[in-house]
PDB file of C-alpha atoms in Angstrom:
ATOM      1  CA  UNK A   1    -115.569 -26.559 130.244  1.00 40.00           C
ATOM      2  CA  UNK A   2    -112.128 -27.400 128.920  1.00 40.00           C
ATOM      3  CA  UNK A   3    -111.680 -27.877 125.413  1.00 46.00           C
ATOM      4  CA  UNK A   4    -110.490 -31.198 124.716  1.00 42.00           C
ATOM      5  CA  UNK A   5    -109.421 -31.272 121.797  1.00 46.00           C
ATOM      6  CA  UNK A   6    -107.603 -27.850 122.049  1.00 43.00           C
ATOM      7  CA  UNK A   7    -106.026 -29.269 125.227  1.00 46.00           C
ATOM      8  CA  UNK A   8    -104.562 -32.388 124.103  1.00 43.00           C
ATOM      9  CA  UNK A   9    -103.385 -30.333 120.314  1.00 43.00           C
ATOM     10  CA  UNK A  10    -101.975 -27.906 122.414  1.00 44.00           C
ATOM     11  CA  UNK A  11     -99.482 -30.498 124.031  1.00 44.00           C
ATOM     12  CA  UNK A  12     -99.588 -32.465 121.352  1.00 42.00           C
ATOM     13  CA  UNK A  13     -97.094 -29.362 119.772  1.00 46.00           C
ATOM     14  CA  UNK A  14     -94.903 -28.490 123.076  1.00 54.00           C
ATOM     15  CA  UNK A  15     -94.258 -32.452 123.229  1.00 66.00           C
ATOM     16  CA  UNK A  16     -93.114 -32.365 119.466  1.00 89.00           C
ATOM     17  CA  UNK A  17     -89.091 -31.949 118.195  1.00 97.00           C
ATOM     18  CA  UNK A  18     -89.223 -30.988 114.830  1.00 98.00           C
ATOM     19  CA  UNK A  19     -86.458 -31.689 112.883  1.00 98.00           C
ATOM     20  CA  UNK A  20     -85.345 -30.135 109.380  1.00 98.00           C
ATOM     21  CA  UNK A  21     -81.938 -30.171 107.051  1.00 98.00           C
ATOM     22  CA  UNK A  22     -81.516 -27.919 104.127  1.00 98.00           C
ATOM     23  CA  UNK A  23     -79.783 -29.107 100.764  1.00 96.00           C
ATOM     24  CA  UNK A  24     -79.096 -25.720  98.946  1.00 97.00           C
ATOM     25  CA  UNK A  25     -77.441 -22.502 101.069  1.00 98.00           C
ATOM     26  CA  UNK A  26     -79.481 -21.233 102.742  1.00 98.00           C
ATOM     27  CA  UNK A  27     -80.211 -16.499 102.566  1.00 98.00           C
ATOM     28  CA  UNK A  28     -79.017 -15.049 106.249  1.00 97.00           C
ATOM     29  CA  UNK A  29     -81.432 -12.582 106.641  1.00 97.00           C
ATOM     30  CA  UNK A  30     -84.237 -15.008 104.794  1.00 98.00           C
ATOM     31  CA  UNK A  31     -83.305 -17.541 107.450  1.00 98.00           C
ATOM     32  CA  UNK A  32     -83.386 -15.074 110.034  1.00 97.00           C
ATOM     33  CA  UNK A  33     -86.660 -13.977 109.283  1.00 97.00           C
ATOM     34  CA  UNK A  34     -88.020 -17.807 109.064  1.00 98.00           C
ATOM     35  CA  UNK A  35     -86.035 -18.442 112.346  1.00 98.00           C
ATOM     36  CA  UNK A  36     -87.224 -15.701 114.454  1.00 97.00           C
ATOM     37  CA  UNK A  37     -91.502 -16.109 113.088  1.00 98.00           C
ATOM     38  CA  UNK A  38     -91.309 -19.619 114.553  1.00 98.00           C
ATOM     39  CA  UNK A  39     -90.056 -18.898 117.719  1.00 98.00           C
ATOM     40  CA  UNK A  40     -92.754 -16.685 117.877  1.00 98.00           C
ATOM     41  CA  UNK A  41     -95.566 -19.423 117.085  1.00 97.00           C
ATOM     42  CA  UNK A  42     -93.625 -21.567 119.221  1.00 97.00           C
ATOM     43  CA  UNK A  43     -94.610 -18.773 122.350  1.00 97.00           C
ATOM     44  CA  UNK A  44     -97.833 -18.871 121.168  1.00 96.00           C
ATOM     45  CA  UNK A  45     -98.119 -22.906 121.352  1.00 95.00           C
ATOM     46  CA  UNK A  46     -99.238 -22.402 117.599  1.00 96.00           C
ATOM     47  CA  UNK A  47     -95.687 -24.561 115.699  1.00 96.00           C
ATOM     48  CA  UNK A  48     -93.915 -26.868 117.370  1.00 97.00           C
ATOM     49  CA  UNK A  49     -90.459 -26.871 118.459  1.00 98.00           C
ATOM     50  CA  UNK A  50     -87.900 -26.716 115.282  1.00 98.00           C
ATOM     51  CA  UNK A  51     -84.579 -27.691 114.918  1.00 98.00           C
ATOM     52  CA  UNK A  52     -83.365 -26.380 111.373  1.00 98.00           C
ATOM     53  CA  UNK A  53     -79.157 -27.441 110.144  1.00 98.00           C
ATOM     54  CA  UNK A  54     -78.855 -25.336 107.915  1.00 98.00           C
ATOM     55  CA  UNK A  55     -74.821 -23.732 105.322  1.00 98.00           C
ATOM     56  CA  UNK A  56     -75.247 -20.306 104.289  1.00 98.00           C
ATOM     57  CA  UNK A  57     -73.280 -18.734 101.597  1.00 98.00           C
ATOM     58  CA  UNK A  58     -70.397 -17.141 103.403  1.00 98.00           C
ATOM     59  CA  UNK A  59     -70.126 -13.935 105.383  1.00 97.00           C
ATOM     60  CA  UNK A  60     -69.774 -12.550 109.277  1.00 96.00           C
ATOM     61  CA  UNK A  61     -71.862 -12.000 111.534  1.00 95.00           C
ATOM     62  CA  UNK A  62     -71.827  -9.839 114.867  1.00 92.00           C
ATOM     63  CA  UNK A  63     -72.566 -10.552 117.617  1.00 89.00           C
ATOM     64  CA  UNK A  64     -74.301  -8.643 120.482  1.00 88.00           C
ATOM     65  CA  UNK A  65     -70.594  -8.063 122.602  1.00 87.00           C
ATOM     66  CA  UNK A  66     -68.937  -7.214 118.448  1.00 88.00           C
ATOM     67  CA  UNK A  67     -66.070  -5.290 118.675  1.00 89.00           C
ATOM     68  CA  UNK A  68     -65.602  -3.086 115.484  1.00 87.00           C
ATOM     69  CA  UNK A  69     -61.786  -3.276 115.758  1.00 89.00           C
ATOM     70  CA  UNK A  70     -62.118  -7.494 115.217  1.00 89.00           C
ATOM     71  CA  UNK A  71     -63.132  -6.745 112.207  1.00 91.00           C
ATOM     72  CA  UNK A  72     -60.823  -6.394 109.341  1.00 90.00           C
ATOM     73  CA  UNK A  73     -61.894  -4.104 106.550  1.00 88.00           C
ATOM     74  CA  UNK A  74     -60.467  -5.856 103.656  1.00 87.00           C
ATOM     75  CA  UNK A  75     -62.717  -9.357 105.049  1.00 89.00           C
ATOM     76  CA  UNK A  76     -64.763 -10.311 101.326  1.00 90.00           C
ATOM     77  CA  UNK A  77     -67.723 -11.227 102.526  1.00 95.00           C
ATOM     78  CA  UNK A  78     -71.058  -9.073 103.736  1.00 94.00           C
ATOM     79  CA  UNK A  79     -71.381  -8.337 106.735  1.00 95.00           C
ATOM     80  CA  UNK A  80     -74.699  -8.726 109.150  1.00 94.00           C
ATOM     81  CA  UNK A  81     -75.949  -7.906 112.799  1.00 91.00           C
ATOM     82  CA  UNK A  82     -77.033 -10.420 114.687  1.00 92.00           C
ATOM     83  CA  UNK A  83     -79.795 -10.270 117.882  1.00 85.00           C
ATOM     84  CA  UNK A  84     -77.329 -13.371 119.547  1.00 88.00           C
ATOM     85  CA  UNK A  85     -74.959 -13.184 121.736  1.00 82.00           C
ATOM     86  CA  UNK A  86     -71.273 -13.377 121.436  1.00 84.00           C
ATOM     87  CA  UNK A  87     -69.011 -11.320 119.137  1.00 87.00           C
ATOM     88  CA  UNK A  88     -67.637 -11.758 115.223  1.00 91.00           C
ATOM     89  CA  UNK A  89     -67.558 -15.281 113.552  1.00 92.00           C
ATOM     90  CA  UNK A  90     -67.655 -16.690 109.702  1.00 95.00           C
ATOM     91  CA  UNK A  91     -70.238 -18.316 108.290  1.00 97.00           C
ATOM     92  CA  UNK A  92     -70.137 -20.964 104.658  1.00 98.00           C
ATOM     93  CA  UNK A  93     -70.233 -23.497 102.720  1.00 98.00           C
ATOM     94  CA  UNK A  94     -68.562 -26.442 105.286  1.00 98.00           C
ATOM     95  CA  UNK A  95     -70.053 -25.297 107.992  1.00 98.00           C
ATOM     96  CA  UNK A  96     -73.140 -26.725 109.845  1.00 98.00           C
ATOM     97  CA  UNK A  97     -75.019 -24.040 111.425  1.00 98.00           C
ATOM     98  CA  UNK A  98     -78.031 -25.141 113.018  1.00 98.00           C
ATOM     99  CA  UNK A  99     -80.371 -22.867 114.598  1.00 98.00           C
ATOM    100  CA  UNK A 100     -82.158 -24.199 118.502  1.00 98.00           C
ATOM    101  CA  UNK A 101     -86.065 -23.138 118.584  1.00 98.00           C
ATOM    102  CA  UNK A 102     -86.179 -24.948 121.632  1.00 98.00           C
ATOM    103  CA  UNK A 103     -89.184 -23.637 124.368  1.00 97.00           C
ATOM    104  CA  UNK A 104     -87.141 -23.434 127.172  1.00 97.00           C
ATOM    105  CA  UNK A 105     -90.310 -23.451 129.720  1.00 95.00           C
ATOM    106  CA  UNK A 106     -90.071 -27.405 128.525  1.00 92.00           C
ATOM    107  CA  UNK A 107     -85.592 -27.639 130.017  1.00 91.00           C
ATOM    108  CA  UNK A 108     -86.587 -25.724 133.568  1.00 91.00           C
ATOM    109  CA  UNK A 109     -86.716 -22.350 132.258  1.00 93.00           C
ATOM    110  CA  UNK A 110     -82.794 -21.798 133.005  1.00 96.00           C
ATOM    111  CA  UNK A 111     -80.484 -20.812 130.057  1.00 95.00           C
ATOM    112  CA  UNK A 112     -77.416 -21.832 131.724  1.00 94.00           C
ATOM    113  CA  UNK A 113     -78.307 -25.780 132.186  1.00 95.00           C
ATOM    114  CA  UNK A 114     -79.519 -24.943 128.088  1.00 96.00           C
ATOM    115  CA  UNK A 115     -76.180 -24.253 127.412  1.00 95.00           C
ATOM    116  CA  UNK A 116     -74.766 -26.708 128.847  1.00 95.00           C
ATOM    117  CA  UNK A 117     -76.984 -29.319 127.902  1.00 96.00           C
ATOM    118  CA  UNK A 118     -75.731 -27.498 124.115  1.00 97.00           C
ATOM    119  CA  UNK A 119     -72.984 -28.324 124.648  1.00 96.00           C
ATOM    120  CA  UNK A 120     -72.749 -31.541 126.457  1.00 96.00           C
ATOM    121  CA  UNK A 121     -73.985 -32.252 123.282  1.00 98.00           C
ATOM    122  CA  UNK A 122     -71.354 -31.638 120.652  1.00 98.00           C
ATOM    123  CA  UNK A 123     -68.791 -33.381 122.726  1.00 98.00           C
ATOM    124  CA  UNK A 124     -70.851 -36.106 122.230  1.00 98.00           C
ATOM    125  CA  UNK A 125     -70.805 -35.584 118.788  1.00 98.00           C
ATOM    126  CA  UNK A 126     -67.896 -34.655 118.546  1.00 98.00           C
ATOM    127  CA  UNK A 127     -66.998 -37.975 120.258  1.00 98.00           C
ATOM    128  CA  UNK A 128     -67.711 -40.260 117.180  1.00 98.00           C
ATOM    129  CA  UNK A 129     -65.636 -38.894 114.967  1.00 98.00           C
ATOM    130  CA  UNK A 130     -63.170 -39.659 118.507  1.00 97.00           C
ATOM    131  CA  UNK A 131     -62.616 -35.961 118.496  1.00 98.00           C
ATOM    132  CA  UNK A 132     -61.956 -34.859 122.553  1.00 98.00           C
ATOM    133  CA  UNK A 133     -63.943 -31.614 122.652  1.00 97.00           C
ATOM    134  CA  UNK A 134     -63.527 -29.354 125.455  1.00 96.00           C
ATOM    135  CA  UNK A 135     -65.006 -26.857 127.338  1.00 94.00           C
ATOM    136  CA  UNK A 136     -62.975 -24.191 128.686  1.00 92.00           C
ATOM    137  CA  UNK A 137     -63.605 -21.462 131.496  1.00 87.00           C
ATOM    138  CA  UNK A 138     -64.781 -17.758 130.598  1.00 82.00           C
ATOM    139  CA  UNK A 139     -64.043 -18.744 126.668  1.00 84.00           C
ATOM    140  CA  UNK A 140     -67.656 -20.238 125.178  1.00 84.00           C
ATOM    141  CA  UNK A 141     -67.967 -23.199 122.609  1.00 92.00           C
ATOM    142  CA  UNK A 142     -66.018 -26.187 122.198  1.00 96.00           C
ATOM    143  CA  UNK A 143     -61.891 -26.763 122.321  1.00 97.00           C
ATOM    144  CA  UNK A 144     -59.987 -29.369 120.804  1.00 97.00           C
ATOM    145  CA  UNK A 145     -56.672 -29.456 121.808  1.00 96.00           C
ATOM    146  CA  UNK A 146     -53.380 -29.384 120.037  1.00 95.00           C
ATOM    147  CA  UNK A 147     -51.053 -29.147 122.704  1.00 94.00           C
ATOM    148  CA  UNK A 148     -48.383 -31.638 122.233  1.00 92.00           C
ATOM    149  CA  UNK A 149     -46.178 -32.606 125.244  1.00 93.00           C
ATOM    150  CA  UNK A 150     -44.046 -29.805 126.040  1.00 92.00           C
ATOM    151  CA  UNK A 151     -44.938 -27.221 123.838  1.00 92.00           C
ATOM    152  CA  UNK A 152     -46.420 -24.679 123.916  1.00 92.00           C
ATOM    153  CA  UNK A 153     -50.264 -24.233 124.460  1.00 90.00           C
ATOM    154  CA  UNK A 154     -52.522 -24.535 121.037  1.00 93.00           C
ATOM    155  CA  UNK A 155     -55.817 -25.083 121.894  1.00 95.00           C
ATOM    156  CA  UNK A 156     -58.971 -24.552 118.585  1.00 95.00           C
ATOM    157  CA  UNK A 157     -62.140 -23.662 118.944  1.00 95.00           C
ATOM    158  CA  UNK A 158     -63.543 -26.475 116.647  1.00 97.00           C
ATOM    159  CA  UNK A 159     -67.367 -25.493 117.427  1.00 97.00           C
ATOM    160  CA  UNK A 160     -69.327 -22.127 118.230  1.00 94.00           C
ATOM    161  CA  UNK A 161     -72.170 -21.598 120.377  1.00 95.00           C
ATOM    162  CA  UNK A 162     -74.671 -17.551 119.427  1.00 93.00           C
ATOM    163  CA  UNK A 163     -77.748 -17.958 121.775  1.00 95.00           C
ATOM    164  CA  UNK A 164     -80.404 -15.793 122.798  1.00 95.00           C
ATOM    165  CA  UNK A 165     -83.547 -15.843 124.414  1.00 97.00           C
ATOM    166  CA  UNK A 166     -87.113 -14.543 124.194  1.00 96.00           C
ATOM    167  CA  UNK A 167     -90.165 -15.341 125.784  1.00 97.00           C
ATOM    168  CA  UNK A 168     -88.408 -18.668 126.648  1.00 97.00           C
ATOM    169  CA  UNK A 169     -87.418 -19.719 123.470  1.00 98.00           C
ATOM    170  CA  UNK A 170     -84.391 -19.984 121.846  1.00 98.00           C
ATOM    171  CA  UNK A 171     -82.812 -18.215 118.879  1.00 97.00           C
ATOM    172  CA  UNK A 172     -79.834 -18.896 116.624  1.00 97.00           C
ATOM    173  CA  UNK A 173     -77.646 -21.350 117.904  1.00 97.00           C
ATOM    174  CA  UNK A 174     -74.480 -22.564 117.301  1.00 97.00           C
ATOM    175  CA  UNK A 175     -72.030 -23.893 114.093  1.00 97.00           C
ATOM    176  CA  UNK A 176     -69.146 -26.767 113.538  1.00 98.00           C
ATOM    177  CA  UNK A 177     -66.917 -26.831 111.870  1.00 98.00           C
ATOM    178  CA  UNK A 178     -66.405 -29.544 109.125  1.00 98.00           C
ATOM    179  CA  UNK A 179     -64.834 -28.614 105.939  1.00 97.00           C
ATOM    180  CA  UNK A 180     -65.265 -24.961 105.740  1.00 97.00           C
ATOM    181  CA  UNK A 181     -62.431 -22.616 104.196  1.00 96.00           C
ATOM    182  CA  UNK A 182     -60.815 -21.747 107.018  1.00 96.00           C
ATOM    183  CA  UNK A 183     -58.440 -19.073 105.892  1.00 94.00           C
ATOM    184  CA  UNK A 184     -61.954 -17.416 105.966  1.00 94.00           C
ATOM    185  CA  UNK A 185     -61.580 -16.316 110.217  1.00 93.00           C
ATOM    186  CA  UNK A 186     -58.400 -13.834 109.010  1.00 90.00           C
ATOM    187  CA  UNK A 187     -61.088 -11.376 108.601  1.00 92.00           C
ATOM    188  CA  UNK A 188     -62.221 -11.259 112.244  1.00 88.00           C
ATOM    189  CA  UNK A 189     -60.785 -11.649 116.067  1.00 81.00           C
ATOM    190  CA  UNK A 190     -63.296 -14.826 116.099  1.00 70.00           C
ATOM    191  CA  UNK A 191     -65.549 -14.560 119.270  1.00 61.00           C
ATOM    192  CA  UNK A 192     -62.951 -12.434 120.639  1.00 59.00           C
ATOM    193  CA  UNK A 193     -60.908 -14.336 120.991  1.00 70.00           C
ATOM    194  CA  UNK A 194     -56.700 -12.247 120.910  1.00 72.00           C
ATOM    195  CA  UNK A 195     -54.943 -14.912 123.107  1.00 75.00           C
ATOM    196  CA  UNK A 196     -51.781 -16.394 122.152  1.00 82.00           C
ATOM    197  CA  UNK A 197     -51.842 -20.749 121.319  1.00 87.00           C
ATOM    198  CA  UNK A 198     -55.520 -19.889 120.961  1.00 90.00           C
ATOM    199  CA  UNK A 199     -57.153 -20.480 116.750  1.00 92.00           C
ATOM    200  CA  UNK A 200     -59.583 -22.623 114.792  1.00 94.00           C
ATOM    201  CA  UNK A 201     -59.998 -26.290 113.522  1.00 97.00           C
ATOM    202  CA  UNK A 202     -62.611 -28.128 111.574  1.00 98.00           C
ATOM    203  CA  UNK A 203     -63.242 -32.001 111.707  1.00 98.00           C
ATOM    204  CA  UNK A 204     -60.992 -31.766 107.738  1.00 97.00           C
ATOM    205  CA  UNK A 205     -57.848 -30.163 109.583  1.00 97.00           C
ATOM    206  CA  UNK A 206     -57.863 -32.306 111.763  1.00 98.00           C
ATOM    207  CA  UNK A 207     -57.343 -35.403 109.436  1.00 97.00           C
ATOM    208  CA  UNK A 208     -60.681 -36.472 108.797  1.00 97.00           C
ATOM    209  CA  UNK A 209     -62.219 -36.147 105.580  1.00 95.00           C
ATOM    210  CA  UNK A 210     -66.186 -36.287 107.578  1.00 95.00           C
ATOM    211  CA  UNK A 211     -69.294 -35.243 104.960  1.00 96.00           C
ATOM    212  CA  UNK A 212     -72.196 -33.195 106.138  1.00 97.00           C
ATOM    213  CA  UNK A 213     -74.442 -35.812 106.025  1.00 97.00           C
ATOM    214  CA  UNK A 214     -72.131 -38.434 108.087  1.00 98.00           C
ATOM    215  CA  UNK A 215     -72.210 -35.058 111.091  1.00 98.00           C
ATOM    216  CA  UNK A 216     -75.381 -34.345 110.529  1.00 98.00           C
ATOM    217  CA  UNK A 217     -77.017 -37.803 111.147  1.00 98.00           C
ATOM    218  CA  UNK A 218     -74.283 -38.048 114.195  1.00 98.00           C
ATOM    219  CA  UNK A 219     -75.464 -34.637 115.327  1.00 98.00           C
ATOM    220  CA  UNK A 220     -78.719 -36.721 115.493  1.00 98.00           C
ATOM    221  CA  UNK A 221     -78.278 -38.532 117.632  1.00 98.00           C
ATOM    222  CA  UNK A 222     -76.335 -36.825 120.215  1.00 98.00           C
ATOM    223  CA  UNK A 223     -78.772 -35.022 120.525  1.00 98.00           C
ATOM    224  CA  UNK A 224     -81.295 -37.413 120.690  1.00 97.00           C
ATOM    225  CA  UNK A 225     -79.891 -38.034 123.975  1.00 96.00           C
ATOM    226  CA  UNK A 226     -79.620 -34.986 125.048  1.00 95.00           C
ATOM    227  CA  UNK A 227     -82.797 -33.656 124.271  1.00 96.00           C
ATOM    228  CA  UNK A 228     -85.368 -36.000 123.392  1.00 95.00           C
ATOM    229  CA  UNK A 229     -86.642 -37.541 119.901  1.00 96.00           C
ATOM    230  CA  UNK A 230     -86.721 -35.378 117.270  1.00 98.00           C
ATOM    231  CA  UNK A 231     -89.167 -36.154 114.259  1.00 97.00           C
ATOM    232  CA  UNK A 232     -88.360 -35.377 110.073  1.00 98.00           C
ATOM    233  CA  UNK A 233     -89.968 -32.716 108.612  1.00 98.00           C
ATOM    234  CA  UNK A 234     -88.780 -30.592 105.521  1.00 98.00           C
ATOM    235  CA  UNK A 235     -86.744 -26.914 105.520  1.00 98.00           C
ATOM    236  CA  UNK A 236     -89.563 -24.204 106.264  1.00 96.00           C
ATOM    237  CA  UNK A 237     -87.465 -22.376 103.083  1.00 93.00           C
TER     238      UNK A 237
END
């Protein structure tokens, strides 16, 4: 005999994507612990999917492909090993980090298509601020082409993508530079990119004095166009 109430409850959990914004700085290790616990619950279909927007104190994270030589011995901030893909990156105030705990069993079980969906989401959000985000083969993330006509190449990364998928549930996510201190990137080779003419930028660096609240609303609208409706909830911590 089928338990109709339980079946209906599971369908409701799968369908809902919760959207939470933390207003205070979130400790990195505590945030990761919460994210991993939530992902396990999503895999078990006991909790809803979650998109969690945070800011962290200034720190560096080393992805699974990080190379020790890409971190300066004079780095001023803590370094944490991360289970996400990629190399070194920086997180800190003024940067919107978005943790994506989404169920790829409901999104086609296609990791490549999922990453492309995230790229399209970010590009669509940047377009709302008249910023043209671009994707480059061999370079993860979203870039802004600032090359002047006739001048040397000048492209800066504005958003990083670093994911892990476990039991078809995504962990970690994206970071979008709104108004971080870009000098803090100097202590690392961001994402292992050493090529001449490549760097990092932010919305404020591009001359756009946009607040995190404004960015959050645009991210939400763009996310819903790409992935479907969300439901606002209190942050998990």
